[in-house]
Each structure stands twice: as structure tokens, then as C-alpha cells.
Tab-separated table of C-alpha atoms in Angstrom:
chain	number	residue	atom	x	y	z
D	12	UNK	CA	0.000	0.000	0.000
D	13	UNK	CA	2.794	2.405	0.885
D	14	UNK	CA	4.337	1.947	-2.564
D	15	UNK	CA	1.052	3.022	-4.173
D	16	UNK	CA	0.902	6.041	-1.852
D	17	UNK	CA	4.271	7.260	-3.112
D	18	UNK	CA	3.599	6.284	-6.726
D	19	UNK	CA	0.494	8.466	-6.972
D	20	UNK	CA	2.490	11.558	-6.007
D	21	UNK	CA	3.668	11.738	-9.619
D	22	UNK	CA	0.067	12.042	-10.826
D	23	UNK	CA	-0.764	14.634	-8.179
D	24	UNK	CA	2.293	16.659	-9.153
D	25	UNK	CA	1.327	16.682	-12.823
D	26	UNK	CA	-2.212	17.913	-12.157
D	27	UNK	CA	-0.864	20.610	-9.839
D	28	UNK	CA	1.513	21.817	-12.556
D	29	UNK	CA	-1.102	21.777	-15.292
D	30	UNK	CA	-4.497	22.583	-13.766
D	31	UNK	CA	-4.957	23.055	-10.032
D	32	UNK	CA	-1.860	24.808	-8.795
D	33	UNK	CA	-0.193	23.723	-5.568
D	34	UNK	CA	-2.590	25.374	-3.130
D	35	UNK	CA	-5.762	23.836	-4.548
D	36	UNK	CA	-3.993	20.481	-4.934
D	37	UNK	CA	-3.069	20.572	-1.274
D	38	UNK	CA	-6.633	21.460	-0.270
D	39	UNK	CA	-8.118	18.708	-2.431
D	40	UNK	CA	-5.594	16.172	-1.162
D	41	UNK	CA	-6.317	17.050	2.463
D	42	UNK	CA	-10.086	16.891	1.910
D	43	UNK	CA	-9.792	13.487	0.245
D	44	UNK	CA	-7.673	12.132	3.100
D	45	UNK	CA	-10.244	13.427	5.592
D	46	UNK	CA	-12.916	11.445	3.764
D	47	UNK	CA	-10.637	8.394	3.740
D	48	UNK	CA	-10.240	8.472	7.502
D	49	UNK	CA	-13.996	8.851	8.021
D	50	UNK	CA	-14.768	5.985	5.628
D	51	UNK	CA	-12.491	3.639	7.593
D	52	UNK	CA	-13.868	4.928	10.898
D	53	UNK	CA	-17.392	4.044	9.732
D	54	UNK	CA	-16.422	0.383	9.374
D	55	UNK	CA	-12.725	-0.483	9.861
D	56	UNK	CA	-13.121	-4.115	8.814
D	57	UNK	CA	-15.343	-3.763	5.757
D	58	UNK	CA	-14.316	-0.304	4.508
D	59	UNK	CA	-10.590	-0.290	5.258
D	60	UNK	CA	-9.377	-0.651	1.680
D	61	UNK	CA	-11.922	1.789	0.270
D	62	UNK	CA	-10.871	4.404	2.807
D	63	UNK	CA	-7.240	3.646	2.023
D	64	UNK	CA	-7.913	4.379	-1.658
D	65	UNK	CA	-9.159	7.848	-0.721
D	66	UNK	CA	-5.997	8.339	1.326
D	67	UNK	CA	-3.764	7.183	-1.532
D	68	UNK	CA	-5.338	9.652	-3.945
D	69	UNK	CA	-5.329	12.407	-1.336
D	70	UNK	CA	-1.654	11.862	-0.525
D	71	UNK	CA	-0.868	11.998	-4.236
D	72	UNK	CA	-2.291	15.521	-4.429
D	73	UNK	CA	-0.957	16.605	-1.031
D	74	UNK	CA	2.555	15.264	-0.487
D	75	UNK	CA	4.543	16.531	-3.512
D	76	UNK	CA	2.826	19.888	-3.708
D	77	UNK	CA	3.278	21.033	-0.135
D	78	UNK	CA	6.985	20.197	-0.531
D	79	UNK	CA	7.169	22.214	-3.747
D	80	UNK	CA	5.589	25.228	-2.048
D	81	UNK	CA	8.246	25.070	0.662
D	82	UNK	CA	10.902	25.372	-2.052
D	83	UNK	CA	9.145	28.314	-3.664
D	84	UNK	CA	9.361	30.266	-0.402
D	85	UNK	CA	13.052	30.798	-1.205
D	86	UNK	CA	14.559	32.805	-4.041
D	87	UNK	CA	17.168	31.300	-6.344
D	88	UNK	CA	20.527	31.093	-4.611
D	89	UNK	CA	19.108	31.456	-1.101
D	90	UNK	CA	21.495	29.517	1.155
D	91	UNK	CA	18.712	28.912	3.673
D	92	UNK	CA	16.761	26.586	1.363
D	93	UNK	CA	18.405	23.342	2.531
D	94	UNK	CA	18.026	24.412	6.160
D	95	UNK	CA	14.367	25.203	5.537
D	96	UNK	CA	13.766	21.747	4.125
D	97	UNK	CA	15.569	20.191	7.106
D	98	UNK	CA	13.182	21.987	9.454
D	99	UNK	CA	10.226	20.984	7.260
D	100	UNK	CA	11.465	17.378	7.361
D	101	UNK	CA	11.591	17.510	11.148
D	102	UNK	CA	7.952	18.634	11.202
D	103	UNK	CA	6.919	15.770	8.927
D	104	UNK	CA	8.518	13.236	11.257
D	105	UNK	CA	7.018	14.877	14.324
D	106	UNK	CA	3.571	14.393	12.816
D	107	UNK	CA	4.357	10.803	11.851
D	108	UNK	CA	5.668	9.946	15.303
D	109	UNK	CA	2.872	11.574	17.304
D	110	UNK	CA	0.151	10.517	14.867
D	111	UNK	CA	1.247	6.896	14.844
D	112	UNK	CA	1.674	6.709	18.618
D	113	UNK	CA	-1.631	8.393	19.449
D	114	UNK	CA	-3.574	6.395	16.867
D	115	UNK	CA	-2.220	3.059	18.101
D	116	UNK	CA	-2.868	3.998	21.739
D	117	UNK	CA	-6.447	5.060	21.020
D	118	UNK	CA	-7.061	2.011	18.836
D	119	UNK	CA	-5.809	-0.463	21.419
D	120	UNK	CA	-7.347	1.207	24.474
D	121	UNK	CA	-10.633	2.509	23.064
D	122	UNK	CA	-11.556	1.627	19.480
D	123	UNK	CA	-10.078	1.689	16.009
D	124	UNK	CA	-13.117	3.577	14.780
D	125	UNK	CA	-12.235	6.440	17.079
D	126	UNK	CA	-8.573	6.199	16.087
D	127	UNK	CA	-9.315	6.647	12.373
D	128	UNK	CA	-11.849	9.364	13.112
D	129	UNK	CA	-9.143	11.268	15.003
D	130	UNK	CA	-6.979	11.108	11.876
D	131	UNK	CA	-9.678	13.016	10.025
D	132	UNK	CA	-10.112	15.467	12.905
D	133	UNK	CA	-6.387	16.249	12.925
D	134	UNK	CA	-6.315	16.724	9.154
D	135	UNK	CA	-9.405	18.948	9.332
D	136	UNK	CA	-7.671	21.184	11.883
D	137	UNK	CA	-4.610	21.355	9.631
D	138	UNK	CA	-6.710	22.200	6.576
D	139	UNK	CA	-8.589	24.959	8.405
D	140	UNK	CA	-5.260	26.385	9.591
D	141	UNK	CA	-3.971	26.424	6.028
D	142	UNK	CA	-7.127	28.073	4.679
D	143	UNK	CA	-6.830	30.893	7.211
D	144	UNK	CA	-3.105	31.439	6.670
D	145	UNK	CA	-2.691	30.816	2.919
D	146	UNK	CA	-2.860	34.573	2.227
D	147	UNK	CA	0.677	34.784	3.636
D	148	UNK	CA	1.918	32.713	0.688
D	149	UNK	CA	1.098	35.468	-1.793
D	150	UNK	CA	1.227	34.147	-5.371
D	151	UNK	CA	2.983	30.896	-4.411
D	152	UNK	CA	0.998	27.855	-5.524
D	153	UNK	CA	-1.797	29.693	-7.325
D	154	UNK	CA	-3.336	28.600	-10.640
D	155	UNK	CA	-0.814	27.763	-13.386
D	156	UNK	CA	-3.159	29.146	-16.050
D	157	UNK	CA	-2.280	32.435	-17.665
D	158	UNK	CA	-4.690	35.269	-18.414
D	159	UNK	CA	-5.474	33.730	-21.801
D	160	UNK	CA	-7.535	30.943	-20.172
D	161	UNK	CA	-11.083	31.977	-19.315
D	162	UNK	CA	-12.396	31.577	-15.783
D	163	UNK	CA	-15.129	29.204	-16.973
D	164	UNK	CA	-12.658	26.899	-18.722
D	165	UNK	CA	-10.376	26.990	-15.705
D	166	UNK	CA	-13.258	25.994	-13.422
D	167	UNK	CA	-14.333	23.218	-15.790
D	168	UNK	CA	-10.858	21.680	-15.836
D	169	UNK	CA	-10.578	21.881	-12.063
D	170	UNK	CA	-13.940	20.158	-11.555
D	171	UNK	CA	-12.978	17.502	-14.112
D	172	UNK	CA	-9.785	16.846	-12.126
D	173	UNK	CA	-11.691	16.459	-8.861
D	174	UNK	CA	-14.311	14.155	-10.389
D	175	UNK	CA	-11.777	12.185	-12.409
D	176	UNK	CA	-9.626	11.493	-9.352
D	177	UNK	CA	-12.658	10.084	-7.511
D	178	UNK	CA	-13.607	7.943	-10.503
D	179	UNK	CA	-10.222	6.204	-10.277
D	180	UNK	CA	-11.044	4.771	-6.846
D	181	UNK	CA	-12.344	1.420	-8.230
D	182	UNK	CA	-9.102	1.031	-10.198
D	183	UNK	CA	-6.977	1.882	-7.176
D	184	UNK	CA	-9.024	-0.547	-5.082
D	185	UNK	CA	-8.352	-3.282	-7.632
D	186	UNK	CA	-4.615	-2.599	-7.508
D	187	UNK	CA	-4.414	-2.391	-3.716
D	188	UNK	CA	-6.407	-5.552	-3.008
D	189	UNK	CA	-4.642	-7.738	-5.581
D	190	UNK	CA	-0.935	-8.060	-4.819
D	191	UNK	CA	-0.249	-9.687	-8.180
D	192	UNK	CA	-0.852	-6.296	-9.806
D	193	UNK	CA	1.877	-4.607	-7.750
D	194	UNK	CA	4.726	-5.816	-9.976
D	195	UNK	CA	2.839	-4.838	-13.128
D	196	UNK	CA	2.050	-1.400	-11.748
D	197	UNK	CA	5.668	-0.758	-10.764
D	198	UNK	CA	6.849	-1.890	-14.208
D	199	UNK	CA	4.458	0.541	-15.906
D	200	UNK	CA	4.470	3.691	-13.756
D	201	UNK	CA	8.249	4.273	-13.925
D	202	UNK	CA	8.600	4.188	-17.736
D	203	UNK	CA	5.373	6.199	-18.014
D	204	UNK	CA	6.790	8.989	-15.845
D	205	UNK	CA	10.007	9.082	-17.859
D	206	UNK	CA	8.043	9.207	-21.119
D	207	UNK	CA	5.925	12.073	-19.774
D	208	UNK	CA	9.029	13.932	-18.621
D	209	UNK	CA	10.667	13.414	-22.005
D	210	UNK	CA	7.623	14.965	-23.658
D	211	UNK	CA	7.769	17.936	-21.301
D	212	UNK	CA	11.483	18.461	-21.951
D	213	UNK	CA	10.722	19.473	-25.540
D	214	UNK	CA	9.593	22.844	-24.182
D	215	UNK	CA	12.850	23.751	-22.464
D	216	UNK	CA	16.223	24.966	-23.634
D	217	UNK	CA	19.494	23.071	-23.436
D	218	UNK	CA	20.517	24.523	-20.071
D	219	UNK	CA	17.161	23.728	-18.472
D	220	UNK	CA	17.258	20.159	-19.791
D	221	UNK	CA	20.756	19.675	-18.363
D	222	UNK	CA	19.403	20.679	-14.965
D	223	UNK	CA	16.484	18.256	-15.354
D	224	UNK	CA	18.917	15.447	-16.213
D	225	UNK	CA	20.947	16.327	-13.127
D	226	UNK	CA	17.767	16.014	-11.054
D	227	UNK	CA	17.135	12.591	-12.595
D	228	UNK	CA	20.602	11.428	-11.532
D	229	UNK	CA	19.838	12.413	-7.936
D	230	UNK	CA	16.469	10.629	-8.186
D	231	UNK	CA	18.143	7.458	-9.466
D	232	UNK	CA	20.620	7.398	-6.593
D	233	UNK	CA	17.804	7.983	-4.120
D	234	UNK	CA	16.201	4.709	-5.270
D	235	UNK	CA	19.348	2.878	-4.158
D	236	UNK	CA	19.419	4.749	-0.855
D	237	UNK	CA	15.792	3.947	-0.004
D	238	UNK	CA	16.225	0.297	-1.061
D	239	UNK	CA	18.703	-0.089	1.808
D	240	UNK	CA	17.143	2.386	4.222
D	241	UNK	CA	13.656	0.869	4.040
D	242	UNK	CA	14.808	-2.411	5.547
D	243	UNK	CA	13.233	-0.897	8.677
D	244	UNK	CA	9.852	-2.082	7.482
D	245	UNK	CA	11.055	-5.568	6.591
D	246	UNK	CA	14.212	-7.371	7.649
D	247	UNK	CA	15.082	-4.962	10.488
D	248	UNK	CA	11.560	-5.367	11.867
D	249	UNK	CA	11.928	-9.154	11.912
D	250	UNK	CA	15.422	-8.835	13.354
D	251	UNK	CA	14.010	-6.667	16.166
D	252	UNK	CA	11.226	-9.182	16.780
D	253	UNK	CA	13.414	-12.271	16.946
D	254	UNK	CA	16.930	-11.287	17.926
D	255	UNK	CA	17.063	-8.222	20.181
D	256	UNK	CA	17.085	-7.973	23.954
D	257	UNK	CA	14.241	-6.062	25.580
D	258	UNK	CA	16.523	-3.580	27.312
D	259	UNK	CA	17.766	-0.150	26.153
D	260	UNK	CA	20.404	1.552	28.315
D	261	UNK	CA	19.343	-0.677	31.198
D	262	UNK	CA	15.626	0.164	30.882
D	263	UNK	CA	12.877	-2.209	29.673
D	264	UNK	CA	12.068	-1.510	26.023
D	265	UNK	CA	10.228	-3.293	23.214
D	266	UNK	CA	12.721	-3.629	20.313
D	267	UNK	CA	10.008	-3.012	17.730
D	268	UNK	CA	9.195	0.315	19.393
D	269	UNK	CA	12.828	1.261	18.791
D	270	UNK	CA	12.667	-0.019	15.212
D	271	UNK	CA	9.463	1.886	14.457
D	272	UNK	CA	10.111	5.119	16.328
D	273	UNK	CA	13.817	5.814	16.900
D	274	UNK	CA	14.466	7.106	13.392
D	275	UNK	CA	11.597	9.613	13.565
D	276	UNK	CA	12.704	10.713	17.034
D	277	UNK	CA	16.281	11.259	15.891
D	278	UNK	CA	15.081	13.202	12.824
D	279	UNK	CA	12.912	15.459	15.007
D	280	UNK	CA	15.831	16.147	17.342
D	281	UNK	CA	18.642	16.574	14.852
D	282	UNK	CA	17.125	17.845	11.563
D	283	UNK	CA	16.908	21.453	12.850
D	284	UNK	CA	20.491	21.153	14.107
D	285	UNK	CA	21.690	19.918	10.715
D	286	UNK	CA	19.859	22.848	9.086
D	287	UNK	CA	21.664	25.283	11.394
D	288	UNK	CA	24.973	23.629	10.485
D	289	UNK	CA	24.297	24.114	6.742
D	290	UNK	CA	23.537	27.818	7.287
D	291	UNK	CA	26.609	28.257	9.507
D	292	UNK	CA	28.848	26.622	6.902
D	293	UNK	CA	27.254	28.627	4.086
D	294	UNK	CA	27.995	31.940	5.806
D	295	UNK	CA	31.650	30.872	5.946
D	296	UNK	CA	31.555	29.595	2.358
D	297	UNK	CA	32.303	26.087	3.613
D	298	UNK	CA	28.966	24.384	2.916
D	299	UNK	CA	29.498	21.191	0.863
D	300	UNK	CA	27.641	20.947	-2.422
D	301	UNK	CA	24.706	18.613	-2.956
D	302	UNK	CA	26.818	15.852	-4.517
D	303	UNK	CA	29.051	15.766	-1.435
D	304	UNK	CA	25.988	15.711	0.845
D	305	UNK	CA	24.532	12.783	-1.101
D	306	UNK	CA	27.886	10.990	-0.902
D	307	UNK	CA	28.012	11.579	2.855
D	308	UNK	CA	24.482	10.202	3.105
D	309	UNK	CA	25.523	6.966	1.359
D	310	UNK	CA	28.662	6.694	3.494
D	311	UNK	CA	26.608	6.970	6.691
D	312	UNK	CA	24.053	4.513	5.291
D	313	UNK	CA	26.809	1.951	4.747
D	314	UNK	CA	28.285	2.648	8.165
D	315	UNK	CA	24.877	2.125	9.787
D	316	UNK	CA	24.524	-1.315	8.231
D	317	UNK	CA	28.026	-2.134	9.449
D	318	UNK	CA	26.757	-1.301	12.949
D	319	UNK	CA	23.688	-3.512	12.425
D	320	UNK	CA	26.039	-6.312	11.318
D	321	UNK	CA	28.270	-5.770	14.365
D	322	UNK	CA	25.370	-6.643	16.653
D	323	UNK	CA	26.415	-10.258	16.032
D	324	UNK	CA	29.528	-9.686	18.149
D	325	UNK	CA	27.327	-8.949	21.185
D	326	UNK	CA	25.026	-11.950	20.729
D	327	UNK	CA	24.357	-14.755	23.167
D	328	UNK	CA	25.257	-17.812	21.103
D	329	UNK	CA	22.707	-19.977	22.917
D	330	UNK	CA	19.650	-17.725	22.580
D	331	UNK	CA	20.599	-15.779	19.454
D	332	UNK	CA	19.662	-12.546	21.249
D	333	UNK	CA	21.844	-9.449	20.904
D	334	UNK	CA	22.201	-5.834	22.037
D	335	UNK	CA	19.343	-3.383	21.523
D	336	UNK	CA	21.796	-0.595	22.421
D	337	UNK	CA	24.013	-1.333	19.406
D	338	UNK	CA	20.942	-1.686	17.185
D	339	UNK	CA	19.769	1.768	18.304
D	340	UNK	CA	23.215	3.172	17.548
D	341	UNK	CA	22.769	1.898	13.990
D	342	UNK	CA	19.543	3.894	13.691
D	343	UNK	CA	21.315	6.943	15.094
D	344	UNK	CA	23.920	6.724	12.324
D	345	UNK	CA	21.435	5.987	9.542
D	346	UNK	CA	19.351	9.007	10.547
D	347	UNK	CA	22.229	11.356	9.831
D	348	UNK	CA	22.630	9.669	6.447
D	349	UNK	CA	18.961	10.308	5.761
D	350	UNK	CA	19.315	13.969	6.784
D	351	UNK	CA	22.195	14.393	4.331
D	352	UNK	CA	20.060	13.076	1.481
D	353	UNK	CA	16.295	13.342	1.850
D	354	UNK	CA	15.764	17.038	2.743
D	355	UNK	CA	18.545	17.940	0.299
D	356	UNK	CA	16.803	15.965	-2.441
D	357	UNK	CA	13.536	17.779	-1.803
D	358	UNK	CA	15.401	21.073	-2.003
D	359	UNK	CA	17.179	20.055	-5.219
D	360	UNK	CA	13.934	19.247	-7.013
D	361	UNK	CA	12.790	22.835	-6.497
D	362	UNK	CA	16.200	24.218	-7.494
D	363	UNK	CA	16.834	22.186	-10.643
D	364	UNK	CA	13.345	21.805	-12.129
D	365	UNK	CA	11.768	24.591	-14.205
D	366	UNK	CA	8.837	26.162	-12.364
D	367	UNK	CA	6.260	24.677	-14.729
D	368	UNK	CA	7.210	21.057	-13.875
D	369	UNK	CA	8.276	21.320	-10.247
D	370	UNK	CA	5.253	19.311	-9.128
D	371	UNK	CA	6.120	16.613	-11.654
D	372	UNK	CA	9.749	16.417	-10.511
D	373	UNK	CA	8.764	16.364	-6.848
D	374	UNK	CA	6.349	13.550	-7.643
D	375	UNK	CA	9.179	11.653	-9.333
D	376	UNK	CA	11.344	12.131	-6.244
D	377	UNK	CA	8.656	10.490	-4.110
D	378	UNK	CA	8.082	7.838	-6.775
D	379	UNK	CA	11.746	6.913	-6.293
D	380	UNK	CA	10.850	6.137	-2.673
D	381	UNK	CA	8.194	3.721	-3.930
D	382	UNK	CA	10.750	1.927	-6.089
D	383	UNK	CA	13.195	1.940	-3.191
D	384	UNK	CA	10.621	0.235	-0.970
D	385	UNK	CA	9.865	-2.260	-3.732
D	386	UNK	CA	13.559	-3.182	-4.041
D	387	UNK	CA	13.866	-3.187	-0.237
D	388	UNK	CA	11.261	-5.938	-0.117
D	389	UNK	CA	13.277	-8.029	-2.575
D	390	UNK	CA	16.481	-7.499	-0.600
D	391	UNK	CA	14.739	-8.326	2.676
D	392	UNK	CA	13.310	-11.518	1.209
D	393	UNK	CA	16.834	-12.560	0.242
D	394	UNK	CA	17.900	-12.231	3.881
D	395	UNK	CA	14.969	-14.323	5.141
D	396	UNK	CA	15.948	-17.569	3.476
D	397	UNK	CA	16.409	-19.487	6.752
D	398	UNK	CA	12.655	-19.736	7.375
D	399	UNK	CA	10.491	-19.325	10.463
D	400	UNK	CA	11.423	-22.721	11.893
D	401	UNK	CA	15.128	-21.819	12.101
D	402	UNK	CA	16.799	-21.125	15.430
D	403	UNK	CA	17.276	-17.555	16.582
D	404	UNK	CA	21.018	-17.938	16.103
D	405	UNK	CA	20.524	-19.015	12.481
D	406	UNK	CA	18.257	-16.007	11.886
D	407	UNK	CA	20.818	-13.719	13.514
D	408	UNK	CA	23.543	-15.084	11.267
D	409	UNK	CA	21.403	-14.693	8.148
D	410	UNK	CA	20.396	-11.110	8.840
D	411	UNK	CA	23.772	-9.825	10.029
D	412	UNK	CA	25.508	-11.407	7.012
D	413	UNK	CA	22.984	-9.622	4.806
D	414	UNK	CA	23.578	-6.295	6.546
D	415	UNK	CA	27.319	-6.738	6.123
D	416	UNK	CA	26.823	-7.237	2.371
D	417	UNK	CA	24.634	-4.126	2.168
């Protein structure tokens, strides 16, 4: 499901560029996600996938376009752009951490209906806040149509976009509920986005197309980064379940809580600090360029998996259980790798892409995350060859050997 969420950001970005503009795309995406939460809250068992389809479409219109508007707050050459995206990234993770924790607590202690309803309540509050403060954005994210397009035609195209997106729900439902379509979808959506981008590139000059190609290189490398990083939802989750002690710094702790939450917590704490560091270095003309930052991100990613592999040295050979402290250290390292790549990538899409296709390029950046998660699943499956019946020590050996190879 998460792969489809990211994949639809490309479509949302295109419609923002061509018809809605970023502000209306954000509003429509938020409204659709509100409906999705309410649909699931009405009947979590029977309506879960239908509500999820609303959320997938809503995220497609919301996620790339709010990121693009952040980039447009800064003028070309503004050294604060990367720092701004680091702070924005911290806010995203704060919402993910609090939202996930509160929803699970409410669902387990009260009801899942109430939990999903609270999702819609929180999004409604956010949407109302945006509607009352959007005037501060000025012209950022307004309609892409020029004065030559009549108001009636503009309205017609906007309504057609809203209606058309809702009419795709049966198709999305078919894709989400039939896993055999996942491979086919991933094989089609990537080439389709590249074909669309190639068509758009006809409109730009040589210099602009060179910048677009540079953005594509960064997008390609991000696929590799997320393929390794997203082991948190697969092999690292199983590793935490089967092979980690329930003690962090001498205190009782569920290893899967660490696996699910430590990265977000570290991002919240350190993303603003990293942003301050970029600004401090920029003022002294010492800030590394984006290529160096990406390289540092990959170096830290590799180092983190070395730490995950080193957990084997602290294992009890009889029980196959190892140190949660060392595992957490691995997440600490990988978070700094993420902060050297992900906020910088968001910033780059708004720097390198021409204004008229910034939504498209941002959507492609998030689409790369979908492909990264897809490859992550294949890599994780390769590390799970020992089977459920294997001893904990055999599982530990399998996973740590895999992390060492990564």
C-alpha cells in the first residue's frame, strides 16, 4: 500500500503543474484524506481498503505539492533553502511519530473507529489552519493558467480533475487488493513517468534540460538509498522481533518500538540542528555541495549497516539474542545519512526543475521512494531464506551477514 501512496504523487504533481496549482492540490488532497479516515472509521473491517484508496489519492495531491511550495518560499541562490527543508522534514517526522503513537494507543485502548476518526479530525484542523493562513503565501501555488484561459474553462478543468480522481477509486481498489498487480504497476508507472518527462522536456532549452537530467541522476541514486534504508519495514523489523534484547540503556524496552520510532525521534531532534549547520557553513563559504551531501548520506548509510552487522559480536550464542543498544546506535547513524540526502533531495527538485514542472519532478522524487521500498522488499526476502522454523542464532547469522553485504 505504501508503494502506491508514493507512486500516486507523480500524478498529483502533474495535475498541480497543469491545472490546479499547488494550493488547490493541497486542499483537495487534504479533503480526500479526511474522507478516507472517516470511511475507515465508519467500518474499519469492511471499509478499510476503500478508505485507504481515498488516502492514496489524497496523498498523491498533497505530499509533492506542499513540498514544492516550501521550495518556492526561497529565491534562487538562497542559502537557507536546505536548512528550511531540514526543518520541514523535522515537522513531517514529528507528525508521523505523534500521529502513529496516538492512533495506536487510542485504537488499542478505546476503538479503532475512534482512532481513524481522530486522523480526520487532525487533518481537518490542519486544513482549516492552512485556509486561514494561505494569504501569507502570496502568489505561491496559485493557478498555473495564464490570463489567456477563461475563468469558466479553468473551473471546468478543475472540476474535471476532482471528479476524475474520484472515478479512479475502483481502479486503485483493484490494484491495492490484488498483490499480483503490484509488480505490473511498478513496471508501468516508472517508464510512463520518464516518457511524460521526455515529452515535457521538448519545451525547455538546453541549459534547463541539463538541470532536469541532473535532477534525474539524484532521483536514481535515491532509489538505491531507499532500497537499503527501508529495511526498517522488513528485515530490520523481523530482526528486532526475533533477535534483540528487551533492554535499552538498562531500561525495559520493546525492540520493535525502537525499530518503528527511533528514526523519527532522531530526525525530530537533529534535523533542525543539521539545518543550522548548513547555514553556519554557508555563511563561511564552507557548505558542501549537494553531490558531497549525497555521498556523505551513502557513506553513513553503509556505516549504519556495518553497525547492524556488528550486533552479532554482542550476541548470546545460545539464545541468538543481541544488544538493543548497538541496534539503536545503527539507527542513530542511519538518521544522519537520511538527513544528508532526503531534505537535500527535496530542495534540489525545487532548485533544478523549471517552475512549470516542479510538481512533476517532486512527484518523481517520491516515486523513487516507492521503487526503493519495492527493491527493499526483494532485498529483505533474500535475507529471510532461513525460514520461520530456524533457530534464533541461524536467523541472527542470516540477517547480520545480509547487513554486512549491504
